[in-house]
Coordinates of C-alpha atoms in Angstrom, one line a residue:
M12 CA -31.9 32.0 -2.8
L13 CA -29.9 31.5 0.3
K14 CA -30.4 33.9 2.7
M15 CA -28.0 34.5 5.5
S16 CA -30.0 35.7 7.8
T17 CA -31.7 32.4 8.3
L18 CA -29.4 30.3 7.4
L19 CA -28.7 27.7 9.5
L20 CA -24.3 29.0 9.6
R21 CA -22.9 29.4 12.8
T22 CA -18.8 30.7 10.9
L23 CA -15.7 29.9 13.6
R24 CA -13.3 32.4 14.0
D25 CA -11.1 29.6 15.7
D26 CA -9.9 26.5 15.3
P27 CA -11.6 23.2 15.5
A28 CA -8.7 21.3 18.9
D29 CA -9.3 18.1 17.1
A30 CA -8.7 19.8 13.4
E31 CA -5.9 17.8 11.4
V32 CA -5.5 19.0 8.5
A33 CA -7.0 22.7 6.6
S34 CA -9.8 20.7 4.8
H35 CA -11.2 19.5 8.5
R36 CA -10.4 22.9 10.1
L37 CA -11.8 24.7 7.4
L38 CA -15.4 22.5 6.0
V39 CA -15.8 22.1 10.2
R40 CA -14.9 26.4 10.3
A41 CA -17.1 27.9 7.3
G42 CA -20.1 25.8 8.8
F43 CA -19.8 23.2 6.2
V44 CA -20.0 19.9 8.3
R45 CA -20.1 19.7 12.5
R46 CA -18.6 16.2 14.3
I47 CA -21.0 14.1 15.8
A48 CA -19.0 11.4 17.1
A49 CA -15.3 9.7 16.3
G50 CA -15.3 9.4 12.5
I51 CA -18.7 10.9 12.2
Y52 CA -20.0 13.9 11.4
S53 CA -23.3 15.7 10.1
W54 CA -23.1 18.3 7.5
L55 CA -24.9 21.2 6.9
P56 CA -26.6 23.0 4.4
L57 CA -23.5 24.6 3.3
G58 CA -21.8 21.7 3.7
Y59 CA -24.4 19.4 1.5
R60 CA -25.1 21.7 -1.6
T61 CA -22.0 21.0 -2.2
F62 CA -21.9 16.5 -1.2
R63 CA -24.8 16.7 -3.7
K64 CA -22.9 18.5 -6.5
I65 CA -19.7 16.0 -6.4
E66 CA -22.1 13.0 -6.3
Q67 CA -24.4 14.3 -8.9
V68 CA -21.3 14.9 -11.3
V69 CA -21.0 11.0 -9.8
R70 CA -24.1 10.1 -11.1
E71 CA -24.1 11.7 -14.2
E72 CA -20.3 10.5 -15.4
M73 CA -21.6 7.0 -13.7
D74 CA -24.8 7.5 -15.9
A75 CA -23.1 8.5 -19.3
A76 CA -21.1 5.4 -19.3
G77 CA -23.7 3.5 -19.4
F78 CA -23.5 2.6 -16.5
Q79 CA -27.3 1.3 -14.6
E80 CA -28.2 2.8 -10.5
V81 CA -29.6 0.5 -7.8
H82 CA -29.8 1.3 -4.6
F83 CA -29.2 -1.2 -1.4
P84 CA -29.8 -1.2 2.3
A85 CA -27.3 0.2 4.3
L86 CA -28.0 -3.3 6.8
L87 CA -27.4 -6.5 5.7
P88 CA -27.4 -10.2 6.6
K89 CA -24.5 -12.1 7.6
E90 CA -25.0 -15.1 5.4
P91 CA -23.6 -14.2 1.9
Y92 CA -20.5 -12.3 3.9
E93 CA -20.4 -15.3 6.0
S94 CA -19.9 -16.8 2.5
T95 CA -17.0 -15.4 0.5
N96 CA -15.2 -15.4 4.1
R97 CA -15.6 -11.9 4.8
W98 CA -17.3 -12.4 7.7
S99 CA -14.7 -13.1 9.7
E100 CA -12.4 -11.7 7.0
Y101 CA -12.9 -8.3 7.8
G102 CA -11.6 -8.4 11.5
P103 CA -12.8 -5.7 13.9
D104 CA -13.3 -3.2 11.5
L105 CA -16.2 -4.7 10.7
F106 CA -19.7 -3.4 12.6
R107 CA -21.8 -6.4 14.1
L108 CA -25.1 -6.2 15.6
Q109 CA -27.8 -8.7 16.3
D110 CA -32.3 -8.0 15.7
R111 CA -34.6 -9.0 18.9
K112 CA -34.0 -12.3 17.7
G113 CA -30.5 -12.6 17.8
N114 CA -30.2 -12.2 14.3
D115 CA -26.6 -11.4 12.7
Y116 CA -26.5 -8.7 11.0
L117 CA -24.1 -5.7 9.6
L118 CA -23.2 -2.8 8.9
G119 CA -21.9 -3.0 5.3
P120 CA -18.5 -1.4 4.1
T121 CA -18.6 -2.6 0.8
H122 CA -21.6 -4.5 -1.0
E123 CA -20.0 -6.5 -3.5
E124 CA -21.8 -9.7 -2.0
M125 CA -25.1 -7.7 -3.2
F126 CA -24.2 -6.8 -6.0
T127 CA -23.5 -10.2 -6.7
L128 CA -26.7 -12.4 -5.7
M129 CA -28.6 -9.2 -7.7
V130 CA -27.2 -10.5 -10.7
K131 CA -27.7 -13.8 -9.8
G132 CA -31.1 -14.0 -9.4
E133 CA -32.2 -11.6 -12.7
F134 CA -29.6 -13.0 -15.0
S135 CA -28.6 -16.8 -16.1
S136 CA -27.2 -16.6 -19.9
Y137 CA -24.0 -14.5 -21.4
K138 CA -26.5 -12.6 -23.5
D139 CA -27.3 -10.7 -20.8
L140 CA -23.7 -9.5 -20.4
P141 CA -22.0 -7.6 -19.7
L142 CA -23.0 -5.7 -17.0
S143 CA -22.1 -2.5 -15.2
I144 CA -24.2 -1.3 -12.3
Y145 CA -23.4 1.1 -9.6
Q146 CA -24.7 2.3 -6.5
I147 CA -24.0 5.8 -3.5
Q148 CA -24.5 4.4 0.2
T149 CA -23.6 5.0 3.0
K150 CA -20.7 2.6 4.0
Y151 CA -19.3 1.6 7.9
R152 CA -15.8 0.4 8.8
D153 CA -14.6 0.8 12.9
E154 CA -11.1 2.8 12.1
T155 CA -9.2 2.2 14.5
R156 CA -8.0 5.9 15.0
P157 CA -10.7 7.7 12.6
R158 CA -8.5 11.1 11.2
S159 CA -8.4 13.7 9.6
G160 CA -12.1 14.6 9.8
I161 CA -14.2 13.5 6.7
I162 CA -11.3 11.6 5.0
R163 CA -10.6 8.7 6.6
G164 CA -14.2 8.1 8.7
R165 CA -16.6 5.7 10.4
E166 CA -19.1 6.3 8.6
F167 CA -19.0 7.9 4.7
V168 CA -20.3 8.3 0.8
M169 CA -18.8 6.3 -1.9
K170 CA -19.5 5.2 -5.5
D171 CA -19.0 2.1 -5.5
S172 CA -20.5 0.2 -9.0
Y173 CA -19.8 -3.4 -10.1
S174 CA -19.0 -5.1 -14.4
F175 CA -20.6 -8.6 -14.8
D176 CA -18.5 -10.4 -17.9
L177 CA -18.2 -13.2 -19.6
D178 CA -15.2 -14.1 -19.7
D179 CA -12.0 -12.0 -18.9
E180 CA -11.5 -10.2 -22.2
G181 CA -14.8 -8.4 -21.9
L182 CA -13.5 -7.9 -17.8
E183 CA -10.9 -5.1 -19.8
V184 CA -13.0 -3.8 -20.8
S185 CA -15.7 -2.4 -18.9
Y186 CA -12.3 -1.1 -16.0
N187 CA -11.1 -0.1 -18.6
K188 CA -14.6 2.5 -19.5
H189 CA -15.1 2.2 -15.4
R190 CA -11.3 4.6 -15.4
A191 CA -12.0 6.4 -18.4
A192 CA -15.6 7.2 -16.8
Y193 CA -13.6 8.2 -13.7
I194 CA -11.0 10.6 -15.7
K195 CA -13.8 12.7 -16.8
T196 CA -16.0 13.0 -12.8
F197 CA -12.0 13.7 -11.0
D198 CA -11.4 16.6 -14.2
R199 CA -14.9 17.5 -13.9
L200 CA -14.9 18.3 -10.4
G201 CA -11.4 20.3 -10.4
L202 CA -9.3 17.8 -8.5
K203 CA -5.4 17.5 -9.5
Y204 CA -5.4 13.4 -9.4
N205 CA -2.5 10.9 -10.9
I206 CA -2.7 6.9 -11.8
V207 CA -1.0 5.0 -9.6
S208 CA -0.8 1.1 -9.9
A209 CA -2.0 -1.0 -6.4
M210 CA -2.6 -3.6 -4.9
S211 CA -6.1 -5.4 -4.2
G212 CA -5.7 -5.8 -0.4
A213 CA -8.9 -7.8 1.0
M214 CA -10.6 -7.2 -1.3
G215 CA -8.5 -9.8 -4.2
G216 CA -8.3 -9.4 -7.9
S217 CA -5.6 -8.8 -9.9
K218 CA -5.1 -6.4 -11.6
S219 CA -5.5 -3.0 -9.2
E220 CA -5.3 1.4 -9.4
E221 CA -5.6 3.3 -7.3
F222 CA -6.8 7.2 -8.1
L223 CA -4.6 10.0 -5.5
A224 CA -5.0 13.0 -5.9
P225 CA -1.5 15.3 -4.3
C226 CA -2.4 16.9 -0.7
P227 CA 1.1 17.1 2.4
T228 CA -1.4 15.6 4.4
G229 CA -3.1 12.8 2.8
E230 CA -2.0 9.0 4.1
D231 CA -1.3 7.2 1.2
T232 CA 2.0 7.3 -0.1
Y233 CA 3.5 7.4 -3.4
V234 CA 5.8 6.6 -6.4
L235 CA 6.6 8.6 -9.8
C236 CA 9.4 8.9 -11.6
N237 CA 9.6 12.1 -13.5
S238 CA 11.6 9.7 -16.7
C239 CA 8.4 7.0 -18.1
G240 CA 5.4 8.2 -16.1
Y241 CA 5.7 5.1 -13.5
A242 CA 3.5 4.9 -10.0
A243 CA 2.2 2.9 -7.7
N244 CA 1.4 3.2 -4.6
V245 CA 4.3 2.0 -1.6
E246 CA 2.5 -1.1 -1.2
A247 CA 2.4 -1.6 -4.7
M248 CA 6.0 -0.6 -5.6
V249 CA 8.3 -3.1 -7.1
T250 CA 11.4 -3.3 -5.8
K251 CA 14.7 -4.2 -9.5
I252 CA 17.8 -5.8 -8.1
A253 CA 20.3 -7.3 -10.0
P254 CA 22.1 -10.3 -8.8
F255 CA 24.9 -10.3 -7.0
K256 CA 27.9 -10.7 -9.0
G257 CA 30.6 -9.5 -5.4
E258 CA 33.3 -12.3 -4.9
K259 CA 33.1 -15.7 -2.4
A260 CA 32.4 -14.5 1.5
P261 CA 34.6 -15.6 4.3
A262 CA 33.5 -17.5 6.8
I263 CA 31.3 -16.7 9.0
E264 CA 33.1 -14.7 12.1
L265 CA 31.9 -14.4 15.3
L266 CA 31.9 -11.1 16.9
D267 CA 32.5 -9.6 20.0
T268 CA 29.5 -6.5 20.3
P269 CA 28.0 -6.2 23.4
N270 CA 25.8 -3.4 24.1
T271 CA 24.9 -3.1 20.3
P272 CA 20.5 -4.0 19.7
T273 CA 21.0 -1.5 17.5
I274 CA 22.0 -0.7 14.3
D275 CA 23.8 2.3 14.6
S276 CA 25.9 1.5 17.5
L277 CA 26.2 -1.9 15.5
V278 CA 28.4 -0.5 13.2
E279 CA 29.8 2.4 15.5
V280 CA 30.8 -0.9 17.4
L281 CA 32.5 -2.5 14.0
N282 CA 33.7 -0.1 13.0
K283 CA 36.1 0.9 15.8
K284 CA 37.4 -2.1 17.5
Y285 CA 37.1 -4.3 14.2
A286 CA 38.5 -1.8 11.9
A287 CA 35.1 -3.0 8.9
N288 CA 34.7 0.2 7.7
I289 CA 31.2 -0.5 6.8
T290 CA 28.1 1.2 6.9
A291 CA 24.1 0.6 8.3
A292 CA 23.7 -0.6 5.0
N293 CA 25.7 -3.4 5.6
T294 CA 24.1 -5.0 8.6
L295 CA 21.2 -7.0 8.2
K296 CA 18.1 -6.3 10.6
N297 CA 15.4 -9.1 11.6
I298 CA 12.3 -7.7 12.5
L299 CA 10.2 -10.0 13.6
L300 CA 6.3 -10.7 14.6
M301 CA 3.8 -12.7 14.7
A302 CA 1.3 -13.3 12.1
D303 CA -1.6 -15.0 12.7
G304 CA 0.2 -16.4 16.2
A305 CA 2.9 -17.6 13.7
P306 CA 6.1 -16.3 14.4
I307 CA 8.4 -15.2 11.4
S308 CA 11.3 -13.0 10.4
V309 CA 11.9 -10.4 8.2
L310 CA 14.6 -9.1 6.9
V311 CA 16.2 -5.5 5.9
P312 CA 18.7 -3.6 5.0
G313 CA 20.1 -2.4 8.2
D314 CA 19.5 1.3 6.9
R315 CA 16.1 0.3 6.1
E316 CA 12.9 0.2 8.1
V317 CA 10.3 -2.4 7.6
D318 CA 6.8 -0.8 6.6
L319 CA 4.4 -2.5 8.0
K320 CA 2.1 -1.8 6.3
R321 CA 3.4 -2.4 2.6
L322 CA 4.2 -6.6 4.0
G323 CA 0.6 -6.6 5.1
A324 CA -0.5 -5.9 2.1
N325 CA 2.1 -8.5 0.7
L326 CA 1.4 -10.6 3.2
P327 CA -1.8 -12.2 1.2
G328 CA -4.8 -13.7 3.9
V329 CA -2.8 -12.7 6.6
K330 CA -4.8 -11.3 8.6
D331 CA -3.4 -9.7 12.6
L332 CA 0.8 -8.7 11.8
N333 CA 2.9 -7.5 15.3
L334 CA 6.2 -6.6 15.7
F335 CA 7.4 -9.3 18.7
E336 CA 6.6 -7.7 22.4
D337 CA 8.6 -8.8 25.4
A338 CA 5.7 -12.1 26.0
D339 CA 6.6 -12.9 22.8
F340 CA 10.3 -13.3 23.2
A341 CA 9.3 -15.4 26.7
K342 CA 7.1 -18.3 24.3
Y343 CA 10.7 -17.9 22.9
P344 CA 13.3 -17.9 25.0
K345 CA 16.2 -19.4 22.8
L346 CA 15.9 -15.8 21.6
A347 CA 18.4 -13.1 21.8
K348 CA 15.9 -9.6 22.4
G349 CA 18.7 -7.3 20.0
Y350 CA 21.3 -10.0 19.0
V351 CA 19.4 -12.7 16.7
G352 CA 20.5 -13.8 13.2
P353 CA 18.7 -15.8 10.2
Q354 CA 21.1 -18.6 10.4
D355 CA 19.3 -20.8 13.2
A356 CA 16.2 -19.1 11.8
K357 CA 14.3 -23.2 11.3
S358 CA 16.2 -24.2 14.2
F359 CA 14.5 -21.6 16.1
G360 CA 10.8 -21.7 14.5
L361 CA 11.3 -18.9 12.4
T362 CA 9.5 -18.6 9.0
L363 CA 12.0 -16.6 7.1
Y364 CA 11.2 -13.6 4.8
A365 CA 13.1 -11.6 3.7
D366 CA 13.1 -8.7 1.0
P367 CA 14.0 -8.2 -2.5
R368 CA 17.5 -6.3 -1.1
V369 CA 18.8 -9.8 0.6
V370 CA 19.5 -11.4 -2.7
E371 CA 21.2 -14.4 -2.8
G372 CA 25.6 -14.8 -2.7
S373 CA 25.4 -11.7 -0.8
S374 CA 26.8 -10.9 2.8
W375 CA 25.8 -9.7 6.0
V376 CA 27.0 -8.2 9.7
T377 CA 24.4 -9.2 11.5
G378 CA 23.3 -10.9 14.7
G379 CA 25.2 -13.8 15.9
N380 CA 22.0 -15.4 18.5
K381 CA 23.8 -15.1 21.9
K382 CA 23.2 -11.9 23.5
D383 CA 26.5 -9.5 23.1
V384 CA 27.5 -11.1 19.8
H385 CA 27.4 -10.9 15.8
A386 CA 28.1 -12.3 12.5
R387 CA 29.4 -10.7 10.2
Y388 CA 29.9 -12.8 6.6
V389 CA 26.9 -14.3 6.9
T390 CA 25.4 -15.2 2.8
C391 CA 21.9 -15.6 1.8
G392 CA 21.7 -18.8 -0.1
R393 CA 25.6 -20.4 1.9
D394 CA 24.1 -19.5 5.6
F395 CA 19.9 -19.2 5.2
K396 CA 17.2 -20.0 2.7
V397 CA 14.8 -17.1 2.1
E398 CA 12.0 -19.0 2.9
H399 CA 9.2 -16.0 1.3
Y400 CA 11.3 -12.8 -0.7
V401 CA 8.4 -9.4 -0.1
E402 CA 8.2 -5.9 -0.4
A403 CA 8.6 -5.2 3.2
A404 CA 11.4 -2.5 3.4
E405 CA 10.7 1.4 3.7
V406 CA 10.1 3.4 0.6
K407 CA 12.9 5.8 -0.1
A408 CA 13.0 9.0 -2.4
G409 CA 15.7 8.0 -5.0
D410 CA 14.9 4.4 -5.3
S411 CA 15.4 2.8 -8.4
C412 CA 12.4 3.4 -10.9
P413 CA 11.5 -0.3 -11.9
K414 CA 11.1 0.3 -15.7
C415 CA 13.4 2.4 -15.9
E416 CA 16.3 2.5 -13.2
K417 CA 15.0 6.2 -13.3
A418 CA 14.9 7.4 -9.9
V419 CA 11.5 8.6 -8.3
I420 CA 10.7 11.1 -6.7
I421 CA 7.9 10.7 -3.2
D422 CA 4.9 12.0 -2.7
R423 CA 1.7 12.4 -0.6
A424 CA -1.9 12.1 -1.2
I425 CA -5.9 11.7 -0.9
E426 CA -7.2 8.3 -2.5
I427 CA -10.4 9.1 -3.5
G428 CA -11.2 6.5 -6.1
H429 CA -10.3 2.7 -6.8
I430 CA -10.4 0.3 -9.8
F431 CA -10.0 -3.9 -8.8
Q432 CA -10.0 -6.4 -12.4
L433 CA -11.7 -8.6 -9.2
G434 CA -12.3 -11.7 -11.2
R435 CA -14.5 -15.5 -10.0
K436 CA -13.7 -14.8 -5.9
Y437 CA -16.9 -14.0 -5.2
A438 CA -19.5 -15.8 -8.3
Q439 CA -17.5 -18.3 -7.6
S440 CA -18.4 -18.2 -3.5
L441 CA -22.2 -17.6 -4.8
G442 CA -22.0 -19.5 -7.3
L443 CA -23.0 -16.4 -9.7
T444 CA -22.4 -18.4 -13.4
V445 CA -24.9 -18.4 -16.9
L446 CA -25.4 -20.0 -19.5
D447 CA -22.6 -19.9 -22.7
K448 CA -22.9 -20.7 -26.5
D449 CA -22.8 -24.7 -26.2
G450 CA -25.1 -23.5 -23.1
K451 CA -22.6 -24.5 -20.6
P452 CA -22.9 -23.2 -17.1
K453 CA -19.6 -20.6 -16.8
V454 CA -18.5 -18.1 -14.1
V455 CA -19.3 -15.0 -14.6
T456 CA -16.2 -12.5 -13.7
M457 CA -16.2 -9.3 -12.8
G458 CA -14.6 -5.4 -11.3
S459 CA -15.6 -3.1 -8.0
Y460 CA -14.3 0.3 -8.2
G461 CA -15.3 3.4 -6.0
I462 CA -15.6 6.4 -6.1
G463 CA -15.8 8.3 -2.4
V464 CA -17.4 11.0 -2.3
S465 CA -17.7 12.1 1.0
R466 CA -14.2 11.8 1.0
A467 CA -14.0 13.9 -2.8
V468 CA -15.3 17.0 -0.6
A469 CA -12.3 17.1 2.2
A470 CA -10.0 16.1 -0.6
V471 CA -11.5 19.3 -3.2
A472 CA -11.0 21.9 -0.2
E473 CA -7.3 20.4 0.0
Q474 CA -6.9 21.3 -2.7
T475 CA -7.8 25.0 -3.6
Y476 CA -8.5 26.1 -0.3
D477 CA -5.6 29.7 1.2
E478 CA -4.4 31.6 3.9
L479 CA -7.8 33.2 4.0
G480 CA -10.7 29.6 3.5
L481 CA -12.3 27.5 1.6
C482 CA -12.2 28.2 -2.7
W483 CA -14.0 26.6 -4.4
P484 CA -14.7 25.6 -8.1
A485 CA -18.1 26.5 -9.5
E486 CA -19.0 23.3 -10.2
I487 CA -19.8 22.5 -6.9
A488 CA -19.1 25.5 -4.6
P489 CA -22.8 26.1 -2.7
A490 CA -23.3 28.7 -4.8
D491 CA -22.5 31.3 -7.6
V492 CA -22.9 33.6 -6.3
H493 CA -22.5 35.4 -2.7
I494 CA -23.6 38.8 -2.1
V495 CA -21.9 40.5 0.9
A496 CA -24.3 43.5 1.4
T497 CA -23.1 46.0 3.8
G498 CA -23.2 49.5 5.1
K499 CA -26.6 50.6 7.4
E500 CA -29.2 52.3 5.1
D501 CA -31.4 50.5 3.3
Q502 CA -30.4 51.0 -0.1
P503 CA -27.7 48.2 -0.6
F504 CA -29.9 45.7 1.1
D505 CA -32.8 46.5 -1.3
V506 CA -29.9 46.6 -5.0
A507 CA -28.6 43.0 -3.5
E508 CA -31.5 40.7 -3.2
K509 CA -32.5 42.5 -6.7
I510 CA -29.2 41.1 -8.6
A511 CA -29.7 37.9 -6.0
K512 CA -33.6 38.1 -7.5
D513 CA -32.5 38.6 -11.0
L514 CA -28.5 36.5 -11.0
E515 CA -31.6 32.8 -10.0
A516 CA -33.7 34.2 -12.6
K517 CA -31.1 33.7 -15.1
G518 CA -30.5 29.9 -13.1
L519 CA -27.3 31.4 -11.2
E520 CA -27.4 30.2 -7.4
V521 CA -27.1 32.7 -4.9
L522 CA -25.9 33.0 -1.7
L523 CA -27.1 36.8 0.4
D524 CA -26.0 38.2 3.1
D525 CA -28.5 40.4 4.5
R526 CA -27.8 40.7 7.9
R527 CA -27.6 43.4 9.0
E528 CA -26.6 43.1 12.6
A529 CA -23.1 41.9 11.4
S530 CA -20.2 44.5 10.1
A531 CA -18.6 44.6 6.8
G532 CA -15.3 43.6 7.9
V533 CA -16.8 40.8 9.2
K534 CA -19.0 39.8 6.5
F535 CA -16.2 39.6 4.2
K536 CA -13.9 37.5 6.2
D537 CA -16.7 34.8 6.3
A538 CA -17.5 35.8 2.1
E539 CA -13.7 34.5 1.8
L540 CA -13.8 31.4 5.2
I541 CA -16.7 30.1 2.4
G542 CA -15.1 30.0 -0.7
I543 CA -17.6 30.8 -3.3
P544 CA -15.8 31.5 -7.0
K545 CA -18.2 35.0 -6.9
I546 CA -18.2 37.6 -4.9
I547 CA -20.2 40.8 -4.5
I548 CA -20.0 43.9 -2.8
V549 CA -22.9 46.1 -2.9
G550 CA -21.9 49.7 -0.7
K551 CA -19.9 53.0 -1.0
A552 CA -20.0 52.4 -5.6
L553 CA -23.2 53.0 -5.5
V554 CA -23.1 56.8 -5.0
D555 CA -21.3 56.0 -8.2
G556 CA -24.0 53.0 -9.2
K557 CA -21.7 49.8 -9.4
V558 CA -20.9 47.9 -7.1
E559 CA -17.6 45.0 -7.1
I560 CA -17.1 42.1 -8.1
R561 CA -14.7 40.0 -6.8
D562 CA -12.8 36.7 -8.4
R563 CA -12.4 34.1 -4.8
K564 CA -9.5 32.3 -6.1
S565 CA -7.9 35.0 -8.1
G566 CA -8.7 38.2 -5.6
D567 CA -9.3 40.9 -8.7
K568 CA -11.5 43.7 -7.9
Q569 CA -13.9 45.2 -10.5
E570 CA -16.3 47.5 -10.2
V571 CA -19.3 47.4 -12.7
L572 CA -22.4 49.3 -13.2
L573 CA -26.3 48.1 -11.3
A574 CA -26.6 48.1 -15.5
D575 CA -24.2 45.5 -16.4
V576 CA -24.5 43.3 -13.2
V577 CA -26.7 40.5 -14.0
K578 CA -24.6 40.5 -17.7
T579 CA -21.0 40.2 -16.3
L580 CA -22.2 37.9 -14.1
V581 CA -23.8 35.3 -16.8
K582 CA -20.9 35.0 -18.4

């Protein structure tokens, strides 16, 4: 039994100064977590109980699917990560350190290498496969800007599992088994979620899906088509554009356009001075970036912004992507800042990328490559050649669904799970092979599957809180029943403790507020803030031999005879 008179718990009336989202604010106020440093949190007793219950749900569903639990250290040697090139690929996100002998180590951000080497050391035959193993372990990533409490921290707990199969057909089966296990897991946690197509990113691999918990303050943006059910992370959204069927544009015309470095100023001048009758959608932005130290230009229609996160996800192999700065313009003096056009990209040393909307044959108003000069009728394929098409422009609500071409909606969410078909990337790098039926070595194919366990605590809180505080689903609440004893006399406290013991005898977990010095009002506010599903008030109704039972979620109240309270709660 948890007794608030001795429990390590201090609730707060005021929001923490650094809280950006509701889960952060309420988990701190309710005494579930405390900040240690930026992106690093400790768990207090109530918070850790909820965390462990989520962890147990994850573990039960992994075990039920036939996956086997293992455990790796968080402190790992450099060499395996060098073999897969991730020692350098991870860049500044990796926590690196040395031991007293000068040997390099890292704090594990993910454990693909370790899982691969474990299987390599134990198995050598196709008869050993398929195999799926998992762990629940602390991970470390040196986030540029840790934020939103435990949603994006530098230390977090994750369930990561890996499947090992002889061929792609086996991988598909393992992938679908994990997908089904994830659905059961998140259903049990009481989470609302969407399964969306995603990018594999630095992880590599082919097929990839994210489990996203809709939340207005979530960091992930995704698109959803209510007509056909298509769903995708914005990075994975595909732009479907029909071929150009318009008339052939006239030759390029240079226009005097002083003081028009922005799209809005350009449209205004062209419509007033040249009666162009255009909108921003008829103009072409040339976004200059440095990609791993090389200059590139990304073309997008003028009514769109470049989504750098989306662009980066669609430029495999590029580690460092930054907008041009004054120092970069100084290195390339031929580039007229604010007036760059794609016509002379090659002579300027630019690699030309374009959003799919810049189709062959389409003509645009764009920079004239001279200060205060723009050009119109600049035609793709005739006046400039796109070297690479890339999904780069921001996705907007109302864009066409790539499946049914109806308008999509955009929503925000917290990523709670991600599943990949990794393929043979890590097995190839680390030499994981088994002998097939013919006795020939064959590289194993892998899948990778992650659930953010600590993040799920925040995701549930975000989806279930109300104006009074947290409001936990029964499966993961820190207790089943919160009993509040009120008044100055001994009787309410004695009765409350007896009810608590009787409930525990029936297998229910109880939090008993037996504090003598706290007022009834303070106790009620704490009960609402902490958010345990059922609240029993032992107080004034005792005169009639009754107690009050409140449902935290619905707010419904009922008075129940003392003789019936245990039976009612168990039911």
